[in-house]
């Protein structure tokens, strides 16, 4: 039986209390292995190891040395591509082609991009005249924040974890990572790469467990943690913000979304369907940036609904290694229950179920997996739970609109503000609408095109702060101003 251990101070260790939990394969419900849960002693040890690393060789390294090591980590992930791929697929059940094109390559790229950012960032400098008419020079040093807690979700485990660990380490911090209890494997495996490439012990630590009363809470309330970077549900984010308040810890919050797509009648229909197929259904709808609300100009409403139905019905569920399979299961039976409860609510609230709404018929060996059908609804009021709440499944509700103002008003009318897509051939309208949408990211005629140098994050209840490129430096470093008076 596979054992997944905590990684503390460069070594794999079991929790002292001997508590373990199951790591389940969502494809068929089989047991992948047992995960060792970290308790307070392991969190204390991980934070102490991180602190010691900052005070030891890691803290004394030049930027050039750190950059070399981070390139080494990226290359190390690429060298062990198949190991990461296998672990990620087993934990998430996502199709092989998705994990091999997105999750693992981006996991490696996240180290290179932030190594480059840190290497190239200019510093602030101001020359001033002093009251006694002399000169003083001001310059700002970027110093690491210290020990950074990295708390991660399960939907893109390696990609989202390294999106935080990459910049944190590039800026000279040490990290304690708490991966999702659903997907502990790739974070644990990364410890081997860290050791192989010579990252000093204590710089990268991994503790496994849950949120309240477990590793997540112990970490976010730990007095030795200087900053918390979190990706996950809005409700969890607010619990973590409360925990962070006591210790005045810096926080970065990448939270949930209920993202709209707005389709104008002049849009290129192929671009619309390529975009919606991915944004609604990719990763079985478990993407924070995914579309769950589609607003379509009334004159093409029926046509878009029909095309969406056709797309949804051609998608084939299947085993990750089945190259014809378009989508995998949801992450767990628990998450399936949540998504199915929304499928049920939609019916009860009087939705027209255009397609889906149930569980697909699977071959016997996959019947134990957490499968759901791709689903499209119409006909619900904008106030319904289906239109207002994040479902995080392969589904969307489609609403017609008559004017640009009406589309913008409906798109903005949820508490969330993560991402949006606008489809139109009218360039002026596209720019106008993008500027009016209350979101952190807006795509035009596309979805999920990511240049890692650009700001990433949500507005309203979708998050606080921006990461990506130089924006990550704002979170992972402390600016220290040095003022030097030049004496005669
Ligand atoms: P989640 O909030 O349930 O869990 C995320 C992590 O927080 C897990 O590691 C969990 O163990 C931990 N946690 C839970 N309670 C905690 C507590 N009280 N203290 C400390 N840690 C705690 O989220 P999830 O279900 O794993 O992920 C799906 C959610 O993540 C969706 O809402 C999705 O929109 C969001 N998400 C957002 C982004 C983004 O960039 N904005 C990206 C991916 C996912």
Short mmCIF file of C-alpha atoms and ligand atoms in Angstrom, two decimals:
data_model
loop_
_atom_site.label_atom_id
_atom_site.label_comp_id
_atom_site.label_asym_id
_atom_site.label_seq_id
_atom_site.Cartn_x
_atom_site.Cartn_y
_atom_site.Cartn_z
CA UNK A 1 0.00 0.00 0.00
CA UNK A 2 1.37 3.41 -1.02
CA UNK A 3 2.21 5.71 1.94
CA UNK A 4 2.14 9.46 1.36
CA UNK A 5 4.21 11.20 4.01
CA UNK A 6 4.80 14.75 5.14
CA UNK A 7 8.00 16.36 3.85
CA UNK A 8 9.73 18.33 6.59
CA UNK A 9 13.27 19.66 6.64
CA UNK A 10 14.23 17.63 3.57
CA UNK A 11 12.95 14.28 4.90
CA UNK A 12 9.73 12.28 4.62
CA UNK A 13 8.09 11.80 8.01
CA UNK A 14 4.88 10.33 9.39
CA UNK A 15 2.74 12.32 11.83
CA UNK A 16 3.63 11.54 15.46
CA UNK A 17 0.00 10.85 16.32
CA UNK A 18 -0.10 8.09 13.70
CA UNK A 19 -3.29 9.44 12.09
CA UNK A 20 -3.84 8.61 8.44
CA UNK A 21 -6.53 9.22 5.84
CA UNK A 22 -7.41 7.61 2.53
CA UNK A 23 -6.33 8.83 -0.88
CA UNK A 24 -9.07 7.70 -3.26
CA UNK A 25 -8.95 7.44 -7.05
CA UNK A 26 -12.08 9.27 -8.30
CA UNK A 27 -12.18 7.22 -11.52
CA UNK A 28 -13.33 4.05 -9.81
CA UNK A 29 -13.30 4.73 -6.07
CA UNK A 30 -10.25 2.52 -5.51
CA UNK A 31 -7.73 3.19 -2.77
CA UNK A 32 -4.48 4.77 -4.02
CA UNK A 33 -2.77 4.87 -0.64
CA UNK A 34 -2.82 6.18 2.89
CA UNK A 35 -1.80 9.73 3.73
CA UNK A 36 -0.10 10.61 7.00
CA UNK A 37 -1.93 13.50 8.67
CA UNK A 38 0.23 16.22 10.17
CA UNK A 39 -0.64 17.39 13.68
CA UNK A 40 0.56 20.39 15.65
CA UNK A 41 4.06 18.87 16.23
CA UNK A 42 4.60 18.46 12.47
CA UNK A 43 3.41 22.00 11.75
CA UNK A 44 5.76 23.30 14.46
CA UNK A 45 8.64 21.29 12.95
CA UNK A 46 7.89 22.44 9.40
CA UNK A 47 7.69 26.11 10.40
CA UNK A 48 10.88 25.79 12.48
CA UNK A 49 12.68 24.13 9.55
CA UNK A 50 11.54 26.91 7.22
CA UNK A 51 12.74 29.56 9.67
CA UNK A 52 16.11 27.82 10.06
CA UNK A 53 16.49 27.67 6.26
CA UNK A 54 15.90 31.42 6.05
CA UNK A 55 18.56 32.01 8.66
CA UNK A 56 20.89 29.45 7.06
CA UNK A 57 22.20 28.85 3.56
CA UNK A 58 18.98 29.73 1.72
CA UNK A 59 18.81 33.20 3.28
CA UNK A 60 22.43 33.86 2.38
CA UNK A 61 22.16 32.86 -1.26
CA UNK A 62 22.49 35.40 -4.05
CA UNK A 63 19.59 35.89 -6.45
CA UNK A 64 21.68 34.29 -9.19
CA UNK A 65 22.19 31.14 -7.11
CA UNK A 66 18.48 30.94 -6.28
CA UNK A 67 17.56 31.42 -9.92
CA UNK A 68 19.88 28.56 -10.94
CA UNK A 69 18.30 26.28 -8.36
CA UNK A 70 14.77 27.15 -9.49
CA UNK A 71 15.69 26.38 -13.08
CA UNK A 72 16.95 23.09 -11.67
CA UNK A 73 13.55 22.44 -10.05
CA UNK A 74 11.75 23.14 -13.34
CA UNK A 75 14.08 20.79 -15.18
CA UNK A 76 13.72 18.24 -12.38
CA UNK A 77 9.94 18.21 -12.83
CA UNK A 78 10.38 17.81 -16.57
CA UNK A 79 12.87 14.97 -16.06
CA UNK A 80 10.34 13.16 -13.89
CA UNK A 81 7.39 14.19 -16.05
CA UNK A 82 5.88 10.70 -16.13
CA UNK A 83 6.02 10.30 -12.35
CA UNK A 84 4.22 13.61 -11.85
CA UNK A 85 1.73 12.77 -14.57
CA UNK A 86 0.89 9.40 -13.08
CA UNK A 87 0.48 10.84 -9.57
CA UNK A 88 -1.67 13.76 -10.75
CA UNK A 89 -3.90 11.54 -12.87
CA UNK A 90 -4.37 9.03 -10.06
CA UNK A 91 -5.41 11.77 -7.60
CA UNK A 92 -7.69 13.74 -9.94
CA UNK A 93 -8.89 11.28 -12.59
CA UNK A 94 -8.38 13.92 -15.28
CA UNK A 95 -7.69 12.85 -18.86
CA UNK A 96 -4.07 12.05 -19.68
CA UNK A 97 -4.05 14.61 -22.52
CA UNK A 98 -5.16 17.42 -20.20
CA UNK A 99 -2.68 16.70 -17.41
CA UNK A 100 0.18 16.19 -19.87
CA UNK A 101 -0.55 19.43 -21.77
CA UNK A 102 -1.56 21.67 -18.90
CA UNK A 103 -0.90 20.57 -15.34
CA UNK A 104 2.62 19.18 -15.45
CA UNK A 105 4.23 21.56 -18.01
CA UNK A 106 2.77 24.57 -16.15
CA UNK A 107 4.02 23.08 -12.88
CA UNK A 108 7.55 23.26 -14.29
CA UNK A 109 7.07 26.63 -16.02
CA UNK A 110 6.00 28.28 -12.78
CA UNK A 111 9.55 27.95 -11.46
CA UNK A 112 11.23 29.32 -14.58
CA UNK A 113 8.94 32.30 -15.09
CA UNK A 114 9.33 33.62 -11.56
CA UNK A 115 13.09 32.99 -11.55
CA UNK A 116 13.20 35.25 -14.63
CA UNK A 117 10.96 37.87 -13.04
CA UNK A 118 13.10 38.11 -9.92
CA UNK A 119 16.29 38.27 -11.96
CA UNK A 120 15.05 41.15 -14.07
CA UNK A 121 13.05 43.32 -11.70
CA UNK A 122 14.39 46.89 -11.34
CA UNK A 123 14.59 48.56 -7.93
CA UNK A 124 13.18 51.95 -6.94
CA UNK A 125 15.69 54.75 -6.50
CA UNK A 126 15.17 58.41 -5.58
CA UNK A 127 17.69 61.15 -5.08
CA UNK A 128 16.54 63.91 -2.70
CA UNK A 129 17.76 67.20 -1.32
CA UNK A 130 17.94 67.28 2.49
CA UNK A 131 16.79 70.28 4.63
CA UNK A 132 20.46 71.30 5.06
CA UNK A 133 20.90 71.29 1.32
CA UNK A 134 22.83 68.08 0.98
CA UNK A 135 21.96 64.99 -1.03
CA UNK A 136 20.42 61.75 0.17
CA UNK A 137 19.91 58.62 -1.88
CA UNK A 138 16.90 56.40 -1.32
CA UNK A 139 16.68 52.89 -2.62
CA UNK A 140 14.26 50.08 -1.91
CA UNK A 141 15.47 46.59 -1.11
CA UNK A 142 13.17 43.67 -1.70
CA UNK A 143 13.42 41.22 1.16
CA UNK A 144 11.52 37.93 1.50
CA UNK A 145 8.40 37.97 3.68
CA UNK A 146 9.73 34.97 5.63
CA UNK A 147 7.80 31.74 6.15
CA UNK A 148 4.91 31.51 3.71
CA UNK A 149 2.01 29.09 4.20
CA UNK A 150 0.69 27.84 0.85
CA UNK A 151 -2.81 26.34 1.05
CA UNK A 152 -4.01 24.66 -2.12
CA UNK A 153 -7.17 23.23 -3.73
CA UNK A 154 -7.58 19.98 -5.64
CA UNK A 155 -8.63 21.05 -9.11
CA UNK A 156 -5.17 21.77 -10.60
CA UNK A 157 -2.98 20.51 -7.77
CA UNK A 158 0.59 20.83 -9.07
CA UNK A 159 -0.13 23.84 -11.28
CA UNK A 160 -1.79 25.95 -8.56
CA UNK A 161 0.67 24.91 -5.86
CA UNK A 162 3.74 25.81 -7.92
CA UNK A 163 2.04 29.05 -9.00
CA UNK A 164 2.61 30.08 -5.36
CA UNK A 165 5.75 28.12 -4.46
CA UNK A 166 7.61 29.33 -7.60
CA UNK A 167 7.42 33.05 -6.79
CA UNK A 168 7.70 32.50 -3.03
CA UNK A 169 11.03 30.70 -3.44
CA UNK A 170 12.23 33.01 -6.21
CA UNK A 171 11.79 35.89 -3.75
CA UNK A 172 13.83 34.04 -1.12
CA UNK A 173 11.03 32.85 1.19
CA UNK A 174 10.69 29.38 2.67
CA UNK A 175 7.32 27.61 2.35
CA UNK A 176 5.10 25.20 4.19
CA UNK A 177 2.60 23.77 1.71
CA UNK A 178 -0.70 22.20 2.67
CA UNK A 179 -2.05 20.46 -0.41
CA UNK A 180 -5.69 19.52 -0.60
CA UNK A 181 -6.55 16.35 1.30
CA UNK A 182 -7.97 15.05 -2.01
CA UNK A 183 -4.73 15.48 -3.98
CA UNK A 184 -1.64 15.11 -1.78
CA UNK A 185 0.63 13.23 -4.19
CA UNK A 186 2.37 15.73 -6.47
CA UNK A 187 3.19 18.14 -3.61
CA UNK A 188 4.80 15.22 -1.79
CA UNK A 189 6.66 14.08 -4.91
CA UNK A 190 8.06 17.56 -5.45
CA UNK A 191 10.04 17.10 -2.21
CA UNK A 192 12.15 14.46 -4.00
CA UNK A 193 12.92 16.92 -6.80
CA UNK A 194 13.85 19.62 -4.28
CA UNK A 195 16.35 17.24 -2.70
CA UNK A 196 17.65 16.00 -6.04
CA UNK A 197 18.47 19.50 -7.29
CA UNK A 198 19.97 20.71 -4.01
CA UNK A 199 17.34 23.06 -2.59
CA UNK A 200 18.47 23.34 1.06
CA UNK A 201 16.48 21.37 3.64
CA UNK A 202 13.62 23.35 5.19
CA UNK A 203 13.00 25.63 2.19
CA UNK A 204 10.12 23.49 0.91
CA UNK A 205 7.96 21.60 3.40
CA UNK A 206 4.68 19.75 2.88
CA UNK A 207 2.14 18.94 5.59
CA UNK A 208 -0.95 16.85 4.88
CA UNK A 209 -4.37 17.09 6.41
CA UNK A 210 -7.67 18.92 6.45
CA UNK A 211 -8.81 22.45 7.35
CA UNK A 212 -10.45 23.09 10.72
CA UNK A 213 -8.85 21.22 13.65
CA UNK A 214 -6.15 19.87 11.35
CA UNK A 215 -3.04 20.91 9.40
CA UNK A 216 -4.78 23.83 7.63
CA UNK A 217 -5.89 25.54 10.81
CA UNK A 218 -2.64 24.75 12.69
CA UNK A 219 -0.68 26.33 9.86
CA UNK A 220 -2.75 29.48 9.36
CA UNK A 221 -2.77 30.23 13.11
CA UNK A 222 0.93 29.47 13.63
CA UNK A 223 2.81 32.47 15.06
CA UNK A 224 5.91 31.59 13.01
CA UNK A 225 4.10 32.00 9.69
CA UNK A 226 4.52 35.46 8.16
CA UNK A 227 2.20 35.24 5.16
CA UNK A 228 -0.57 33.00 3.83
CA UNK A 229 -1.31 32.47 0.18
CA UNK A 230 -4.55 30.62 -0.38
CA UNK A 231 -6.47 29.23 -3.33
CA UNK A 232 -9.86 27.71 -2.69
CA UNK A 233 -13.46 28.41 -1.83
CA UNK A 234 -14.61 31.86 -0.79
CA UNK A 235 -16.03 30.51 2.49
CA UNK A 236 -12.67 28.93 3.38
CA UNK A 237 -10.91 32.14 2.42
CA UNK A 238 -12.95 34.10 4.91
CA UNK A 239 -12.14 31.56 7.69
CA UNK A 240 -8.45 31.91 6.86
CA UNK A 241 -8.68 35.71 6.83
CA UNK A 242 -10.11 35.55 10.35
CA UNK A 243 -7.23 33.31 11.45
CA UNK A 244 -4.71 35.64 9.79
CA UNK A 245 -6.14 38.72 11.49
CA UNK A 246 -4.87 37.66 14.91
CA UNK A 247 -1.29 37.35 13.72
CA UNK A 248 -1.49 40.36 11.31
CA UNK A 249 -0.30 38.02 8.56
CA UNK A 250 -0.18 39.14 4.94
CA UNK A 251 -2.71 37.24 2.84
CA UNK A 252 -3.30 36.59 -0.83
CA UNK A 253 -6.71 35.14 -1.63
CA UNK A 254 -7.64 33.43 -4.90
CA UNK A 255 -11.22 32.36 -4.33
CA UNK A 256 -14.31 31.08 -6.08
CA UNK A 257 -16.10 32.41 -9.14
CA UNK A 258 -19.42 32.36 -11.00
CA UNK A 259 -18.02 33.48 -14.27
CA UNK A 260 -20.13 34.85 -17.12
CA UNK A 261 -19.61 34.61 -20.88
CA UNK A 262 -21.39 37.24 -22.98
CA UNK A 263 -22.11 36.30 -26.60
CA UNK A 264 -23.16 39.06 -28.98
CA UNK A 265 -24.95 38.27 -32.23
CA UNK A 266 -22.01 39.51 -34.29
CA UNK A 267 -19.61 37.03 -32.68
CA UNK A 268 -17.61 34.49 -34.67
CA UNK A 269 -19.64 31.38 -33.89
CA UNK A 270 -16.68 29.01 -34.18
CA UNK A 271 -14.72 31.05 -31.63
CA UNK A 272 -17.77 31.03 -29.35
CA UNK A 273 -18.15 27.27 -29.48
CA UNK A 274 -14.43 26.56 -29.09
CA UNK A 275 -14.36 28.92 -26.09
CA UNK A 276 -17.53 27.64 -24.42
CA UNK A 277 -16.68 23.99 -24.95
CA UNK A 278 -13.52 24.51 -22.94
CA UNK A 279 -14.73 27.05 -20.40
CA UNK A 280 -17.87 25.15 -19.41
CA UNK A 281 -16.72 21.55 -19.64
CA UNK A 282 -12.90 21.31 -19.39
CA UNK A 283 -11.59 19.50 -16.32
CA UNK A 284 -15.23 18.44 -15.77
CA UNK A 285 -16.07 22.06 -14.99
CA UNK A 286 -13.68 22.15 -12.04
CA UNK A 287 -11.79 25.28 -13.07
CA UNK A 288 -12.11 28.46 -11.02
CA UNK A 289 -12.11 30.49 -14.26
CA UNK A 290 -14.75 28.26 -15.90
CA UNK A 291 -18.02 29.62 -17.27
CA UNK A 292 -21.24 28.75 -15.43
CA UNK A 293 -23.39 31.60 -16.80
CA UNK A 294 -23.80 32.26 -20.52
CA UNK A 295 -25.62 35.40 -21.73
CA UNK A 296 -26.59 35.30 -25.40
CA UNK A 297 -28.07 38.08 -27.53
CA UNK A 298 -31.67 37.06 -28.12
CA UNK A 299 -31.54 36.77 -31.92
CA UNK A 300 -28.94 33.96 -31.72
CA UNK A 301 -30.11 32.48 -28.40
CA UNK A 302 -31.78 29.34 -29.81
CA UNK A 303 -28.85 28.67 -32.12
CA UNK A 304 -26.24 28.92 -29.32
CA UNK A 305 -28.31 26.74 -26.97
CA UNK A 306 -28.64 24.13 -29.72
CA UNK A 307 -24.89 24.21 -30.45
CA UNK A 308 -24.07 23.92 -26.73
CA UNK A 309 -26.39 20.92 -26.47
CA UNK A 310 -24.65 19.27 -29.41
CA UNK A 311 -21.22 19.94 -27.92
CA UNK A 312 -22.22 18.60 -24.49
CA UNK A 313 -23.68 15.47 -26.03
CA UNK A 314 -20.54 14.67 -28.02
CA UNK A 315 -18.34 14.75 -24.92
CA UNK A 316 -17.31 11.30 -23.84
CA UNK A 317 -16.50 10.37 -20.25
CA UNK A 318 -13.77 7.84 -19.71
CA UNK A 319 -10.68 6.53 -18.04
CA UNK A 320 -7.71 8.97 -18.11
CA UNK A 321 -5.78 6.61 -20.37
CA UNK A 322 -8.63 6.33 -22.87
CA UNK A 323 -7.45 8.75 -25.54
CA UNK A 324 -10.99 9.18 -26.87
CA UNK A 325 -12.26 10.34 -23.48
CA UNK A 326 -13.03 14.04 -23.21
CA UNK A 327 -13.62 14.26 -19.50
CA UNK A 328 -12.97 12.48 -16.23
CA UNK A 329 -14.97 12.17 -13.02
CA UNK A 330 -15.47 14.89 -10.42
CA UNK A 331 -12.84 14.87 -7.69
CA UNK A 332 -14.83 12.88 -5.10
CA UNK A 333 -18.18 11.36 -4.22
CA UNK A 334 -18.68 14.23 -1.78
CA UNK A 335 -18.23 16.79 -4.55
CA UNK A 336 -20.52 14.78 -6.80
CA UNK A 337 -23.23 14.96 -4.14
CA UNK A 338 -22.83 18.74 -4.09
CA UNK A 339 -23.02 19.03 -7.89
CA UNK A 340 -25.97 16.59 -8.06
CA UNK A 341 -27.80 18.65 -5.45
CA UNK A 342 -27.59 21.61 -7.85
CA UNK A 343 -28.79 19.39 -10.73
CA UNK A 344 -31.77 18.53 -8.51
CA UNK A 345 -32.39 22.16 -7.48
CA UNK A 346 -32.41 23.21 -11.14
CA UNK A 347 -35.26 20.76 -11.84
CA UNK A 348 -37.15 21.83 -8.72
CA UNK A 349 -36.79 25.50 -9.63
CA UNK A 350 -38.33 24.81 -13.06
CA UNK A 351 -35.28 24.93 -15.31
CA UNK A 352 -35.49 23.60 -18.83
CA UNK A 353 -32.86 20.86 -18.85
CA UNK A 354 -31.46 21.22 -22.37
CA UNK A 355 -29.17 18.28 -21.86
CA UNK A 356 -27.66 16.18 -19.05
CA UNK A 357 -28.68 16.60 -15.45
CA UNK A 358 -27.80 13.08 -14.36
CA UNK A 359 -25.08 10.47 -14.07
CA UNK A 360 -23.68 8.90 -17.27
CA UNK A 361 -23.84 5.15 -17.79
CA UNK A 362 -20.31 3.91 -17.26
CA UNK A 363 -18.72 0.50 -17.87
CA UNK A 364 -18.77 -1.76 -14.84
CA UNK A 365 -15.15 -1.15 -13.81
CA UNK A 366 -15.74 2.62 -13.65
CA UNK A 367 -19.14 2.56 -11.94
CA UNK A 368 -17.52 3.42 -8.58
CA UNK A 369 -16.23 6.74 -9.93
CA UNK A 370 -17.77 10.16 -9.30
CA UNK A 371 -19.16 10.78 -12.79
CA UNK A 372 -21.74 13.39 -13.79
CA UNK A 373 -23.20 14.42 -17.12
CA UNK A 374 -22.33 17.68 -18.86
CA UNK A 375 -25.42 19.80 -18.34
CA UNK A 376 -27.03 22.87 -19.89
CA UNK A 377 -30.07 24.69 -18.49
CA UNK A 378 -32.22 27.61 -19.56
CA UNK A 379 -35.26 29.35 -18.13
CA UNK A 380 -34.26 30.18 -14.56
CA UNK A 381 -34.49 33.65 -13.03
CA UNK A 382 -31.19 35.42 -12.38
CA UNK A 383 -31.84 35.20 -8.64
CA UNK A 384 -31.91 31.38 -8.57
CA UNK A 385 -29.20 29.42 -6.72
CA UNK A 386 -28.12 27.86 -10.03
CA UNK A 387 -27.30 31.30 -11.44
CA UNK A 388 -25.89 32.81 -8.24
CA UNK A 389 -23.80 30.08 -6.59
CA UNK A 390 -20.58 28.40 -7.69
CA UNK A 391 -21.35 24.78 -8.61
CA UNK A 392 -17.88 23.73 -9.84
CA UNK A 393 -19.22 21.11 -12.22
CA UNK A 394 -19.58 20.69 -16.03
CA UNK A 395 -22.67 22.84 -16.38
CA UNK A 396 -23.99 26.24 -17.32
CA UNK A 397 -27.21 28.23 -17.42
CA UNK A 398 -27.97 30.21 -20.59
CA UNK A 399 -29.97 33.47 -20.46
CA UNK A 400 -31.00 35.70 -23.39
CA UNK A 401 -30.40 39.48 -23.43
CA UNK A 402 -31.50 42.36 -25.64
CA UNK A 403 -29.04 45.16 -24.99
CA UNK A 404 -25.39 45.60 -24.05
CA UNK A 405 -26.42 47.34 -20.81
CA UNK A 406 -28.67 44.46 -19.83
CA UNK A 407 -25.91 41.90 -20.49
CA UNK A 408 -23.39 43.84 -18.38
CA UNK A 409 -25.89 44.33 -15.57
CA UNK A 410 -26.71 40.60 -15.39
CA UNK A 411 -23.05 39.57 -15.72
CA UNK A 412 -22.14 41.77 -12.76
CA UNK A 413 -25.07 40.69 -10.59
CA UNK A 414 -23.39 38.03 -8.41
CA UNK A 415 -21.17 38.44 -5.35
CA UNK A 416 -18.25 36.97 -7.33
CA UNK A 417 -15.88 38.75 -9.71
CA UNK A 418 -13.19 36.41 -10.97
CA UNK A 419 -13.27 36.09 -14.76
CA UNK A 420 -15.45 36.75 -17.81
CA UNK A 421 -15.41 36.18 -21.56
CA UNK A 422 -16.87 38.48 -24.18
CA UNK A 423 -17.54 37.25 -27.72
CA UNK A 424 -18.04 39.95 -30.36
CA UNK A 425 -16.58 41.04 -33.70
CA UNK A 426 -17.13 44.69 -32.77
CA UNK A 427 -13.81 45.73 -31.29
CA UNK A 428 -15.21 48.88 -29.73
CA UNK A 429 -17.95 46.97 -27.98
CA UNK A 430 -15.52 44.31 -26.78
CA UNK A 431 -13.26 46.90 -25.14
CA UNK A 432 -16.23 48.81 -23.73
CA UNK A 433 -17.80 45.74 -22.15
CA UNK A 434 -14.48 44.38 -20.83
CA UNK A 435 -13.96 47.66 -18.99
CA UNK A 436 -17.42 47.51 -17.41
CA UNK A 437 -17.27 43.94 -16.11
CA UNK A 438 -16.42 43.67 -12.41
CA UNK A 439 -13.78 40.93 -12.75
CA UNK A 440 -10.06 40.41 -12.35
CA UNK A 441 -9.66 38.80 -15.80
CA UNK A 442 -11.61 39.30 -19.00
CA UNK A 443 -11.01 37.38 -22.21
CA UNK A 444 -12.28 38.53 -25.59
CA UNK A 445 -13.16 35.86 -28.18
CA UNK A 446 -11.26 33.27 -26.12
CA UNK A 447 -10.80 31.71 -22.72
CA UNK A 448 -7.90 30.76 -20.42
CA UNK A 449 -5.13 32.25 -22.52
CA UNK A 450 -2.55 32.86 -19.83
CA UNK A 451 0.64 34.86 -20.06
CA UNK A 452 2.20 34.29 -16.65
CA UNK A 453 3.58 37.84 -16.54
CA UNK A 454 0.08 39.32 -16.35
CA UNK A 455 -1.89 40.12 -13.16
CA UNK A 456 -4.10 37.28 -11.96
CA UNK A 457 -6.76 37.44 -9.25
CA UNK A 458 -10.36 38.20 -8.50
CA UNK A 459 -12.44 41.15 -7.40
CA UNK A 460 -15.46 41.23 -5.06
CA UNK A 461 -15.78 37.88 -3.24
CA UNK A 462 -13.43 36.17 -5.69
CA UNK A 463 -10.29 37.33 -3.98
CA UNK A 464 -7.88 39.86 -2.61
CA UNK A 465 -4.66 40.79 -4.37
CA UNK A 466 -3.01 39.95 -7.67
CA UNK A 467 -0.28 37.47 -8.43
CA UNK A 468 1.62 36.83 -11.66
CA UNK A 469 4.78 38.43 -13.03
CA UNK A 470 5.94 41.42 -11.01
CA UNK A 471 2.60 41.45 -9.15
CA UNK A 472 3.70 38.35 -7.26
CA UNK A 473 6.67 40.30 -5.94
CA UNK A 474 4.28 42.67 -4.17
CA UNK A 475 3.03 39.78 -2.09
CA UNK A 476 6.14 37.65 -1.64
CA UNK A 477 8.53 40.46 -0.72
CA UNK A 478 8.74 43.23 1.84
CA UNK A 479 10.08 46.51 0.51
CA UNK A 480 12.67 48.11 2.76
CA UNK A 481 13.67 51.69 2.02
CA UNK A 482 17.28 52.63 2.71
CA UNK A 483 18.05 56.36 2.88
CA UNK A 484 21.73 57.34 2.71
CA UNK A 485 22.77 60.91 3.43
CA UNK A 486 25.93 61.85 1.57
CA UNK A 487 28.25 63.69 3.98
CA UNK A 488 30.87 66.22 2.84
P1 LIG B 1 -11.49 24.48 -0.27
O1 LIG B 1 -11.62 25.90 0.15
O2 LIG B 1 -12.48 23.50 0.23
O3 LIG B 1 -10.07 23.90 0.18
C1 LIG B 1 -8.86 24.52 -0.21
C2 LIG B 1 -7.77 24.19 0.80
O4 LIG B 1 -8.07 24.83 2.04
C3 LIG B 1 -7.65 22.71 1.11
O5 LIG B 1 -6.27 22.40 1.19
C4 LIG B 1 -8.33 22.59 2.46
O6 LIG B 1 -7.86 21.51 3.23
C5 LIG B 1 -7.95 23.91 3.09
N1 LIG B 1 -8.81 24.36 4.19
C6 LIG B 1 -10.14 24.16 4.34
N2 LIG B 1 -10.58 24.80 5.46
C7 LIG B 1 -9.50 25.41 6.01
C8 LIG B 1 -9.31 26.22 7.17
N3 LIG B 1 -10.32 26.54 7.98
N4 LIG B 1 -8.07 26.66 7.45
C9 LIG B 1 -7.03 26.37 6.63
N5 LIG B 1 -7.15 25.61 5.52
C10 LIG B 1 -8.37 25.13 5.21
O7 LIG B 1 -11.43 24.50 -1.85
P2 LIG B 1 -11.41 23.25 -2.83
O8 LIG B 1 -12.74 22.60 -2.77
O9 LIG B 1 -10.18 22.45 -2.58
O10 LIG B 1 -11.22 23.95 -4.26
C11 LIG B 1 -12.27 24.41 -5.05
C12 LIG B 1 -12.47 25.90 -4.84
O11 LIG B 1 -11.25 26.59 -5.16
C13 LIG B 1 -13.51 26.51 -5.76
O12 LIG B 1 -14.28 27.42 -5.02
C14 LIG B 1 -12.68 27.24 -6.81
O13 LIG B 1 -13.33 28.32 -7.44
C15 LIG B 1 -11.54 27.71 -5.98
N6 LIG B 1 -10.38 28.01 -6.83
C16 LIG B 1 -10.03 29.32 -7.03
C17 LIG B 1 -8.96 29.63 -7.87
C18 LIG B 1 -8.55 31.05 -8.13
O14 LIG B 1 -7.47 31.23 -8.67
N7 LIG B 1 -9.33 32.04 -7.77
C19 LIG B 1 -8.24 28.59 -8.47
C20 LIG B 1 -8.65 27.27 -8.24
C21 LIG B 1 -9.71 26.99 -7.41
#
